[in-house]
Short mmCIF file of C-alpha atoms and ligand atoms in Angstrom, two decimals:
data_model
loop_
_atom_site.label_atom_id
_atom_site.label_comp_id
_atom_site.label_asym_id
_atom_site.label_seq_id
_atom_site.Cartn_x
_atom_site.Cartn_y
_atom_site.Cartn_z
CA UNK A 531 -224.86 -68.13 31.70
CA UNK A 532 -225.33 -70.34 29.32
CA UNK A 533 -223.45 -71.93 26.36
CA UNK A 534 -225.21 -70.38 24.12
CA UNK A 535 -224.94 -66.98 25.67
CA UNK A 536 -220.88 -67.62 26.38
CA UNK A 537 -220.13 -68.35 22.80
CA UNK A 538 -221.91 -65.09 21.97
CA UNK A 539 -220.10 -62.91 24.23
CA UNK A 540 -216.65 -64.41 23.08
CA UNK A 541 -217.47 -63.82 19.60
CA UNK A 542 -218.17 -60.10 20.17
CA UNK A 543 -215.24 -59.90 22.28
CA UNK A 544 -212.93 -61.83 19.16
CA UNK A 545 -214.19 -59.26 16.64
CA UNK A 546 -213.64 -56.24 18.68
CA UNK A 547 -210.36 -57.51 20.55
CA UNK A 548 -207.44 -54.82 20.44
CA UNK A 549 -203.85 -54.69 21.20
CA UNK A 550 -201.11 -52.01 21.43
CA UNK A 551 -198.12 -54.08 20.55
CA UNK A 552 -197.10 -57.41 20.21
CA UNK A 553 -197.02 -58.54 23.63
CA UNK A 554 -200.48 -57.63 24.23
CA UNK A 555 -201.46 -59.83 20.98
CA UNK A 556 -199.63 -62.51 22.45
CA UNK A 557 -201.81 -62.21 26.19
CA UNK A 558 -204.81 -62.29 24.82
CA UNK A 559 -204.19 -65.69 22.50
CA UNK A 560 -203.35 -67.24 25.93
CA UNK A 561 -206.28 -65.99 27.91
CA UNK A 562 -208.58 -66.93 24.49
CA UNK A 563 -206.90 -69.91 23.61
CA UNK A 564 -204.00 -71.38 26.00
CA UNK A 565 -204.31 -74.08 27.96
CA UNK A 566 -206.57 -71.98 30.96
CA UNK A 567 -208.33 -69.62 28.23
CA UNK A 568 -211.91 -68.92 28.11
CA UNK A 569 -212.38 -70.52 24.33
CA UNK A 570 -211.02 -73.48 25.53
CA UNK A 571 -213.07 -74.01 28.64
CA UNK A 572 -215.94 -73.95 26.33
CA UNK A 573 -214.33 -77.51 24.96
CA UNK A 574 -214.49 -79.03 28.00
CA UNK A 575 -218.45 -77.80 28.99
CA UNK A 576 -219.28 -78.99 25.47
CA UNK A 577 -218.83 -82.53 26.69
CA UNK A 578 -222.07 -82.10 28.57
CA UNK A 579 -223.61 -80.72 25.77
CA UNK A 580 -227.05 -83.20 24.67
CA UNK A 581 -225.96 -85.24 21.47
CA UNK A 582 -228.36 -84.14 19.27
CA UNK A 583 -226.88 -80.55 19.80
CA UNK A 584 -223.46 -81.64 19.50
CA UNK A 585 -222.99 -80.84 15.97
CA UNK A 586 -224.23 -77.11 15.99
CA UNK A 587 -222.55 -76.33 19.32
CA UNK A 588 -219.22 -77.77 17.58
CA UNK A 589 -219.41 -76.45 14.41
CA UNK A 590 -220.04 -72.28 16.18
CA UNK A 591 -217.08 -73.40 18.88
CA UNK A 592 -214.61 -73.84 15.89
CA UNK A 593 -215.74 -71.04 14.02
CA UNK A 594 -215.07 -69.38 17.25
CA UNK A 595 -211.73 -71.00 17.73
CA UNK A 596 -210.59 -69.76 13.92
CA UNK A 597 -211.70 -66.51 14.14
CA UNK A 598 -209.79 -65.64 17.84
CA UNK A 599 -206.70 -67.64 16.35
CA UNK A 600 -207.19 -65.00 13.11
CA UNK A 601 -207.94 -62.11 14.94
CA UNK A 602 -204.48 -62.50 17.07
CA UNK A 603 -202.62 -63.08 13.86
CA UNK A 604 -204.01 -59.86 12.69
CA UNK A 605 -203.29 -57.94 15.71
CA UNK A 606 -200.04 -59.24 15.77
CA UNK A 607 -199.19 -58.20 11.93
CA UNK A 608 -200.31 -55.24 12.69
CA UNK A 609 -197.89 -54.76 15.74
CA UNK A 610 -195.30 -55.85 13.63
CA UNK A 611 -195.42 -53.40 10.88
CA UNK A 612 -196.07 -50.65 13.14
CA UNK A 613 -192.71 -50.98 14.97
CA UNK A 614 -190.79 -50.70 11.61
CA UNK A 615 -192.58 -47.50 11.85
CA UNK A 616 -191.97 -46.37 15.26
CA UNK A 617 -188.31 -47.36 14.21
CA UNK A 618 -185.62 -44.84 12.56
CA UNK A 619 -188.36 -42.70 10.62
CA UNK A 620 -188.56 -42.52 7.34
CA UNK A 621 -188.93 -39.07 4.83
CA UNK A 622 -191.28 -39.87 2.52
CA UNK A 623 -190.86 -36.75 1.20
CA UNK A 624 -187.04 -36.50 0.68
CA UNK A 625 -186.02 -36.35 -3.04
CA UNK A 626 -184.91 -40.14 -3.97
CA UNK A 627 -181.46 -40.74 -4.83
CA UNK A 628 -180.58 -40.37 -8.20
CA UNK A 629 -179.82 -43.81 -10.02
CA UNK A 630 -176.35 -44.26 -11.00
CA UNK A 631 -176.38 -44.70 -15.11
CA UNK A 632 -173.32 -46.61 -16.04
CA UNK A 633 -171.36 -45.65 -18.94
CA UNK A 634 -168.39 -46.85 -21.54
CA UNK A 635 -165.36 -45.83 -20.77
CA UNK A 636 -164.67 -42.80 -22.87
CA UNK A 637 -161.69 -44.80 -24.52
CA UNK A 638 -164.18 -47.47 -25.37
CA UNK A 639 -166.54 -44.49 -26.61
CA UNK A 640 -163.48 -42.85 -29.18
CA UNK A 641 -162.38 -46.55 -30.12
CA UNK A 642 -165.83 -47.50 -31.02
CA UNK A 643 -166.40 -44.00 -33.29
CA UNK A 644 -162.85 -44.55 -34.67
CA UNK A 645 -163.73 -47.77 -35.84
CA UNK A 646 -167.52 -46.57 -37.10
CA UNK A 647 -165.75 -43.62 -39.31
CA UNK A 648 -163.11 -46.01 -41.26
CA UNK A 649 -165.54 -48.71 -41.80
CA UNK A 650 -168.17 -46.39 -43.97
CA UNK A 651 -165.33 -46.56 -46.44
CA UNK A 652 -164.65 -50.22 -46.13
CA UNK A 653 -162.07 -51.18 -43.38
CA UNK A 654 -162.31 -54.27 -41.38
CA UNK A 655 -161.16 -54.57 -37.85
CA UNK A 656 -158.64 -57.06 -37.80
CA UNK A 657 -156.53 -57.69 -34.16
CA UNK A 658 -153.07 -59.46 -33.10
CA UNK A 659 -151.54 -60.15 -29.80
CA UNK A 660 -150.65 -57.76 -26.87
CA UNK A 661 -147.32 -60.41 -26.23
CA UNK A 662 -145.81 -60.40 -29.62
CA UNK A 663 -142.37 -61.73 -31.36
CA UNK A 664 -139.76 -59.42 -32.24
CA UNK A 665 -140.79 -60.15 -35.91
CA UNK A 666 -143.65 -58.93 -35.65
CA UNK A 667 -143.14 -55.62 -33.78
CA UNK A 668 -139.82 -54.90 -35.02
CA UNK A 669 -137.77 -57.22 -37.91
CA UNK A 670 -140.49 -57.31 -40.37
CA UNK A 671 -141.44 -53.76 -39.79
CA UNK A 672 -138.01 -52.39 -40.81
CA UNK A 673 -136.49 -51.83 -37.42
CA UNK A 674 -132.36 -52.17 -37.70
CA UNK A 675 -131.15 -54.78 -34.96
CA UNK A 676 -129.96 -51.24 -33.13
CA UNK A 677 -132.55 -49.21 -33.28
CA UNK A 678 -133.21 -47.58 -29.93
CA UNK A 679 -136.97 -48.27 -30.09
CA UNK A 680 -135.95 -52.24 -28.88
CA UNK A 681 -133.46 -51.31 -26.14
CA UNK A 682 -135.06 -51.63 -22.86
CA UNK A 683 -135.62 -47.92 -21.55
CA UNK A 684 -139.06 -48.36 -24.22
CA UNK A 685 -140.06 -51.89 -24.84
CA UNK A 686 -141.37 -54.54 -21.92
CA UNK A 687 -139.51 -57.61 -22.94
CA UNK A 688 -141.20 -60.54 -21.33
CA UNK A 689 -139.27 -62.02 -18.45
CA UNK A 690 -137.94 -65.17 -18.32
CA UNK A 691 -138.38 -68.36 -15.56
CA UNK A 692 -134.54 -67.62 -15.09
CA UNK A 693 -135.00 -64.36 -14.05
CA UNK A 694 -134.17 -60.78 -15.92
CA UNK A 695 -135.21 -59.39 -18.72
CA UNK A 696 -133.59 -58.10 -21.98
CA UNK A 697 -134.00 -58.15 -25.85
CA UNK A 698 -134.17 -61.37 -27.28
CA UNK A 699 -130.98 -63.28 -27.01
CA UNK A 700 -129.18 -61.14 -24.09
CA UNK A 701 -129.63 -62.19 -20.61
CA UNK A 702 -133.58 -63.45 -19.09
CA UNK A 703 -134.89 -62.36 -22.44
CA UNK A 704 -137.70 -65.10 -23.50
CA UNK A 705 -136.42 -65.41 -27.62
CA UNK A 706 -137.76 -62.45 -28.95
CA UNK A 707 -140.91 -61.89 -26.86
CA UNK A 708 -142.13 -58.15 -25.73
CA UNK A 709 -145.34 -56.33 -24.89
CA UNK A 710 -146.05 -55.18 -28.34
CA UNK A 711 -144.75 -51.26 -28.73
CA UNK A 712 -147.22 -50.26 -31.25
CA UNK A 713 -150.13 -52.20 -33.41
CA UNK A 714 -148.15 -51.61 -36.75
CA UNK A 715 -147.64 -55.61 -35.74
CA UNK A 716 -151.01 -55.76 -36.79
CA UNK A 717 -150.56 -54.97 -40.49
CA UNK A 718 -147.80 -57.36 -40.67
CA UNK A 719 -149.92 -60.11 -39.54
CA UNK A 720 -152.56 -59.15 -41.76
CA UNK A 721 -150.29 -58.56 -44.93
CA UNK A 722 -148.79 -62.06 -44.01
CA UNK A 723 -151.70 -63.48 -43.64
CA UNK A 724 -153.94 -63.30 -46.97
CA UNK A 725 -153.58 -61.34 -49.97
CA UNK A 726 -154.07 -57.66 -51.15
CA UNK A 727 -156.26 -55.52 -51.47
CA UNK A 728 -156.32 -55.03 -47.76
CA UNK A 729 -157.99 -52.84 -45.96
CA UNK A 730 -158.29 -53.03 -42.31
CA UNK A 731 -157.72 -50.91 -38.90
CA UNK A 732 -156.39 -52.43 -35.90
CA UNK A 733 -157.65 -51.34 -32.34
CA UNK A 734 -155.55 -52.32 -29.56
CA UNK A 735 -153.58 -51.51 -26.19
CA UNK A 736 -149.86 -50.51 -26.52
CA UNK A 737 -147.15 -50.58 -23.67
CA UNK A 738 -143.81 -48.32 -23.16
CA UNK A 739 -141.67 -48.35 -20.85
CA UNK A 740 -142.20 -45.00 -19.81
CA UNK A 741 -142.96 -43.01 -16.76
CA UNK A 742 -146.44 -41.75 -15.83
CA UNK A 743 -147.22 -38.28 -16.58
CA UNK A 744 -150.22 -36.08 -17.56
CA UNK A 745 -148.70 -36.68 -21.05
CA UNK A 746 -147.54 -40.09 -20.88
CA UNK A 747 -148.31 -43.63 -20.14
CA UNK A 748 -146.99 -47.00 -19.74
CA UNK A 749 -150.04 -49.16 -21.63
CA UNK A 750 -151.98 -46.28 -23.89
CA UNK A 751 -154.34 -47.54 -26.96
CA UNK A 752 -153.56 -47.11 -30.91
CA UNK A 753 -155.21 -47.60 -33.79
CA UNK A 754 -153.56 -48.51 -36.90
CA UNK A 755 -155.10 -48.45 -40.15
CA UNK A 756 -153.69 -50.34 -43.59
CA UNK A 757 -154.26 -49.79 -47.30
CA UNK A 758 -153.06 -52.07 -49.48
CA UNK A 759 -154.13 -52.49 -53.55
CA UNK A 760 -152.73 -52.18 -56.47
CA UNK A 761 -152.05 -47.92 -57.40
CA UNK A 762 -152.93 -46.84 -54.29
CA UNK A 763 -151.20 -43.12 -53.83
CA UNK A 764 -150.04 -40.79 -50.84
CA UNK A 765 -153.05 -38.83 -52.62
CA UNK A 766 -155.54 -41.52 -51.16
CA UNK A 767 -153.76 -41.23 -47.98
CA UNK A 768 -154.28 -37.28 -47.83
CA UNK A 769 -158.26 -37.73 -48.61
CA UNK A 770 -158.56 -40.33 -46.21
CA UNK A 771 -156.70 -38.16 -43.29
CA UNK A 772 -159.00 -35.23 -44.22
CA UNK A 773 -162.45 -37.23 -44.28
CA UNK A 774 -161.19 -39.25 -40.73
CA UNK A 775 -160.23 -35.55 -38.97
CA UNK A 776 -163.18 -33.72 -40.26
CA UNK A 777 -166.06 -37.10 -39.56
CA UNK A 778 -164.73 -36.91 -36.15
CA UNK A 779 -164.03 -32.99 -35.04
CA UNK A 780 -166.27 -31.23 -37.96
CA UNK A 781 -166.18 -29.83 -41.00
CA UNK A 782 -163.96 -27.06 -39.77
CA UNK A 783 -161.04 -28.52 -38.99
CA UNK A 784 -158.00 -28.51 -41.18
CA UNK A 785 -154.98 -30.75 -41.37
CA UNK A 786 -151.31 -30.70 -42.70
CA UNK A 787 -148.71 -33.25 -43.08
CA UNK A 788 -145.31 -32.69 -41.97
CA UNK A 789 -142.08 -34.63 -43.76
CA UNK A 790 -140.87 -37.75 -41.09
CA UNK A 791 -139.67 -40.71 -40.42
CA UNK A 792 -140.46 -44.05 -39.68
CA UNK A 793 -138.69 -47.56 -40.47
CA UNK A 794 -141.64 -49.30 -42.24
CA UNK A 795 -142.81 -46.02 -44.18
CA UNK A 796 -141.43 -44.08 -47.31
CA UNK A 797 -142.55 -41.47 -47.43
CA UNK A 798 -143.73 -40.73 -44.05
CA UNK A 799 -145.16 -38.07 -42.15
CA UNK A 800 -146.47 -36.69 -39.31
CA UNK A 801 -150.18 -35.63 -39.44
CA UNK A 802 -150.89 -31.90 -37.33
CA UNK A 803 -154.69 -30.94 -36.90
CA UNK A 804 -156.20 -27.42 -36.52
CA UNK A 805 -156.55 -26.81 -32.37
CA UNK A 806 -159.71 -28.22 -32.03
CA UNK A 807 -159.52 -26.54 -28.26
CA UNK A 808 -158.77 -22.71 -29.07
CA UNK A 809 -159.68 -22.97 -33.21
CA UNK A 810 -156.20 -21.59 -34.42
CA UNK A 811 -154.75 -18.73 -32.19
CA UNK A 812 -153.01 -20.38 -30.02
CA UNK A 813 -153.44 -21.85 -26.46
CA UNK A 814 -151.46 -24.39 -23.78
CA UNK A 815 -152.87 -28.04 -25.64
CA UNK A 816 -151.43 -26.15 -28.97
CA UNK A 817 -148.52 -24.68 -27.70
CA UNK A 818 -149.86 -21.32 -28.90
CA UNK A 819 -149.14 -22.92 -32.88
CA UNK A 820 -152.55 -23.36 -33.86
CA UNK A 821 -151.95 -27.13 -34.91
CA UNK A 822 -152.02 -30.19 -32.58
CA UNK A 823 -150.35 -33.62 -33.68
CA UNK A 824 -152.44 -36.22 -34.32
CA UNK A 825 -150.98 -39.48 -35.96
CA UNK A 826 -147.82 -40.41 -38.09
CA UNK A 827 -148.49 -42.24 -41.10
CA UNK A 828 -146.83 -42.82 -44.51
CA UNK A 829 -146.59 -44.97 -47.68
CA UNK A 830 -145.77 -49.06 -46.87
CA UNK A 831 -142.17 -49.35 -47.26
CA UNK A 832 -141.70 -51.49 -50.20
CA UNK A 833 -139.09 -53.22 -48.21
CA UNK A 834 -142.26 -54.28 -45.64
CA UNK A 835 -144.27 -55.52 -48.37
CA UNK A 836 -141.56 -57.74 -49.14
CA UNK A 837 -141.12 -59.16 -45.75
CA UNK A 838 -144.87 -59.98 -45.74
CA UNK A 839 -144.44 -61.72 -48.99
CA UNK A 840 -146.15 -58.83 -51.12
CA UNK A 841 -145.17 -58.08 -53.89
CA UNK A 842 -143.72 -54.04 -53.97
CA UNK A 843 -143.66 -53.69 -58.09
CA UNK A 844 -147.49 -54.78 -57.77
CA UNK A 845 -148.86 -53.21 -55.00
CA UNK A 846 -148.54 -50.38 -52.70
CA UNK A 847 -149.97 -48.89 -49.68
CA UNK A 848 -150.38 -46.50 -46.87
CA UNK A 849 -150.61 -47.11 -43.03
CA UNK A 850 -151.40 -44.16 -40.15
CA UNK A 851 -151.30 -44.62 -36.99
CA UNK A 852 -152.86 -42.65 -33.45
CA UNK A 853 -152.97 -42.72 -30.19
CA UNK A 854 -156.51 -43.37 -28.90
CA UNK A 855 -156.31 -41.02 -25.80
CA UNK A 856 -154.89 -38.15 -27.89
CA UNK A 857 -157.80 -38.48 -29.74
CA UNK A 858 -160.13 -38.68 -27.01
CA UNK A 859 -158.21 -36.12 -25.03
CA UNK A 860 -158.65 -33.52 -28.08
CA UNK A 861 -162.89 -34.52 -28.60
CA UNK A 862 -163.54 -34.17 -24.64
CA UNK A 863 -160.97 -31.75 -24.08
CA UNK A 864 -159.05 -33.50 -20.96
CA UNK A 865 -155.73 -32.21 -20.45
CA UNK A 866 -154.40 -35.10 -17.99
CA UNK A 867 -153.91 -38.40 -19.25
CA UNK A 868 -153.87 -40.12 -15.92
CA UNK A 869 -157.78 -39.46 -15.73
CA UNK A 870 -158.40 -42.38 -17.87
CA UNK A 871 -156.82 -44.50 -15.64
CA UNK A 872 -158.10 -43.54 -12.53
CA UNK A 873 -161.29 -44.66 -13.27
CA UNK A 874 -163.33 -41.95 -10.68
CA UNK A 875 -166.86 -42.60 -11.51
CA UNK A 876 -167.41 -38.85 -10.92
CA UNK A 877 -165.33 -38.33 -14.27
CA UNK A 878 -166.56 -41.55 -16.24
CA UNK A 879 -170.08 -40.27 -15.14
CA UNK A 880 -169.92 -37.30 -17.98
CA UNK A 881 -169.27 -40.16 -20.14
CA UNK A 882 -172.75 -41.56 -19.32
CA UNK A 883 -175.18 -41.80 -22.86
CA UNK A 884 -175.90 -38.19 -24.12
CA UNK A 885 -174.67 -36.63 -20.68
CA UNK A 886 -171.11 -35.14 -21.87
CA UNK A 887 -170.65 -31.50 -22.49
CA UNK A 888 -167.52 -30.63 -24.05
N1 LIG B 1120 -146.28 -47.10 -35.02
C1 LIG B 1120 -146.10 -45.67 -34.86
C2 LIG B 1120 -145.96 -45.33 -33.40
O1 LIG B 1120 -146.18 -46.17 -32.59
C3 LIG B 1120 -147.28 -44.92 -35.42
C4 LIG B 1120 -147.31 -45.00 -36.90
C5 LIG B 1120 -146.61 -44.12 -37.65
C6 LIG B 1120 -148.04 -46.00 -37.52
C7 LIG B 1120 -146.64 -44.18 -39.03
C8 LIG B 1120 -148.08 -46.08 -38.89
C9 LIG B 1120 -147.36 -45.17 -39.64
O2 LIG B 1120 -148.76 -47.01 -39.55
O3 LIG B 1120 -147.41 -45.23 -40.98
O4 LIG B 1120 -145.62 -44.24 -33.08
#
């Protein structure tokens, strides 16, 4: 045979070479192209090839050569994709898993509308420390030295290098340092801080030193909110409870104010909402009264304006104050406070954009 007639026959066997796997890919590169392969036997007879034919003979040989080297490349791709095939098998068909749309937190959700509702009529956000002074928390605020709020069964005073802890000036006590009990600290930063009118709400985490129930929690969120101007009446403080509760639960819902007390307000009160859960006759979140507590609130004490260096014959104000998982726990209707903390995706997962049906 000649040459001529060997190069043909090698190029119609290149072009219609076949292999079942990789292994058969790899046998016929050797007996194309190894060192004893029938492409590169043609090398050595090209050596008696006449010069002047030296040039087409070697250009078809390395066309040759290319095209057996591409051909196994081929085969050899193909061999490989066709065992991740022959692998574990793969429904096409099967419904896809469903993506997995994060969400806020639904205490992040009620924060945020809390916020949204008091700033169409004006208030700022305004924030102070989670680790505050006794001042702060307490003095300025109108607590006595005794009151029971300070003693250790409620607040987290902040522990000392030398060990212990206590209320500022007993034993391990840091001077006057506690996990802030509520973010009426907030409004005596503020009030300290600049000069009326103010009008702000404070967001925050709260801690107590209490013991975890469905109705209770160590660290729970508040938000305060402060009105301070000159004239400013318990009158204001009544339309701005009924346009907070109604922007938030719907027109329907109702409020009343019950006489109470608090150090740093005079008057104060406690603020009861219709039962957004059974709509008045009664049921367990109620305790079959028809009205839920919401917030406590009241006017500033002008003894608190005072300690923030405001003066009481010029100005006076109103404060309120709520508990951010009450709030959430009336809107979404969860009876068990511990679900917030949990954090089970399969209950933050109703919180997901649009997805929650109360
Ligand atoms: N600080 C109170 C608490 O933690 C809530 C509160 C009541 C805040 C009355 C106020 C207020 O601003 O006027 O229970």
């Amino acid at each position: 045979m000649s040459l001529e007639q060997r190069i043909a026959q090698l190029e119609a066997e290149v072009s219609g070479a076949q292999a079942a796997n990789a292994d058969e890919a790899e046998r016929l590169r050797i007996a194309l192209l190894g060192r004893n392969g029938s492409i590169t036997a043609l090398f050595d007879d090209f050596k008696q090839v006449p010069p002047e034919e030296k040039r087409a003979f070697g250009q078809r040989l390395n066309q040759l050569k290319q095209a057996a080297q591409a051909r196994v490349d081929e085969l050899k791709q193909a061999a490989s994709n066709g065992s991740a095939s022959s692998g574990p098998q793969v429904d096409v068909s099967a419904p896809a898993s469903t993506a997995h749309n994060g969400s806020l937190h639904p205490i992040t959700i009620v924060r945020q509308r809390i916020v949204e509702v008091f700033a169409r009529i004006g208030y700022t956000v305004s924030q102070g420390p989670e680790v505050e002074d006794d001042h702060h928390n307490f003095s300025a605020l109108n607590f006595p030295p005794d009151h029971p709020a300070r003693d250790m069964q409620d607040t987290f005073f902040v522990r000392s290098n030398n060990g212990g802890d206590g209320p500022a000036g007993q034993a391990g006590g840091v001077e006057g340092l506690a996990l802030r009990t509520h973010t009426s600290s907030v409004q005596v930063r503020v009030m300290e801080s600049g000069k009326p009118p103010f009008r702000t709400i404070s967001p925050g985490r709260v801690y107590r030193n209490e013991a975890i129930s469905a109705r209770a929690h160590c660290m729970f969120h508040q938000v305060e909110a402060l009105y301070v101007d000159e004239g400013v009446s318990f009158a204001e403080l009544k339309g701005t409870l009924d346009y907070f509760t109604k922007s938030l639960f719907g027109p329907e819902v109702s409020i009343r104010l019950r006489p109470s007390y608090f150090p740093f307000t005079e008057p104060s009160a406690e603020v009861d909402m219709s039962c957004t859960i059974c709509g008045g006759p009664g049921c367990n979140v109620c305790k079959h009264s028809g009205w839920v507590e919401i917030m406590g609130c009241g006017m500033v004490d002008p003894a608190v304006l005072a300690n923030c260096g405001i003066d009481p014959q010029r100005y006076s104000g109103f404060a309120l104050g709520m508990g951010v998982e009450r709030i959430a726990q009336l809107l979404y209707r969860v009876p068990d406070l511990r679900l917030y903390w949990e954090n089970d995706v399969r209950f933050l997962d109703q919180f997901a954009a649009g997805t929650f049906r109360g």
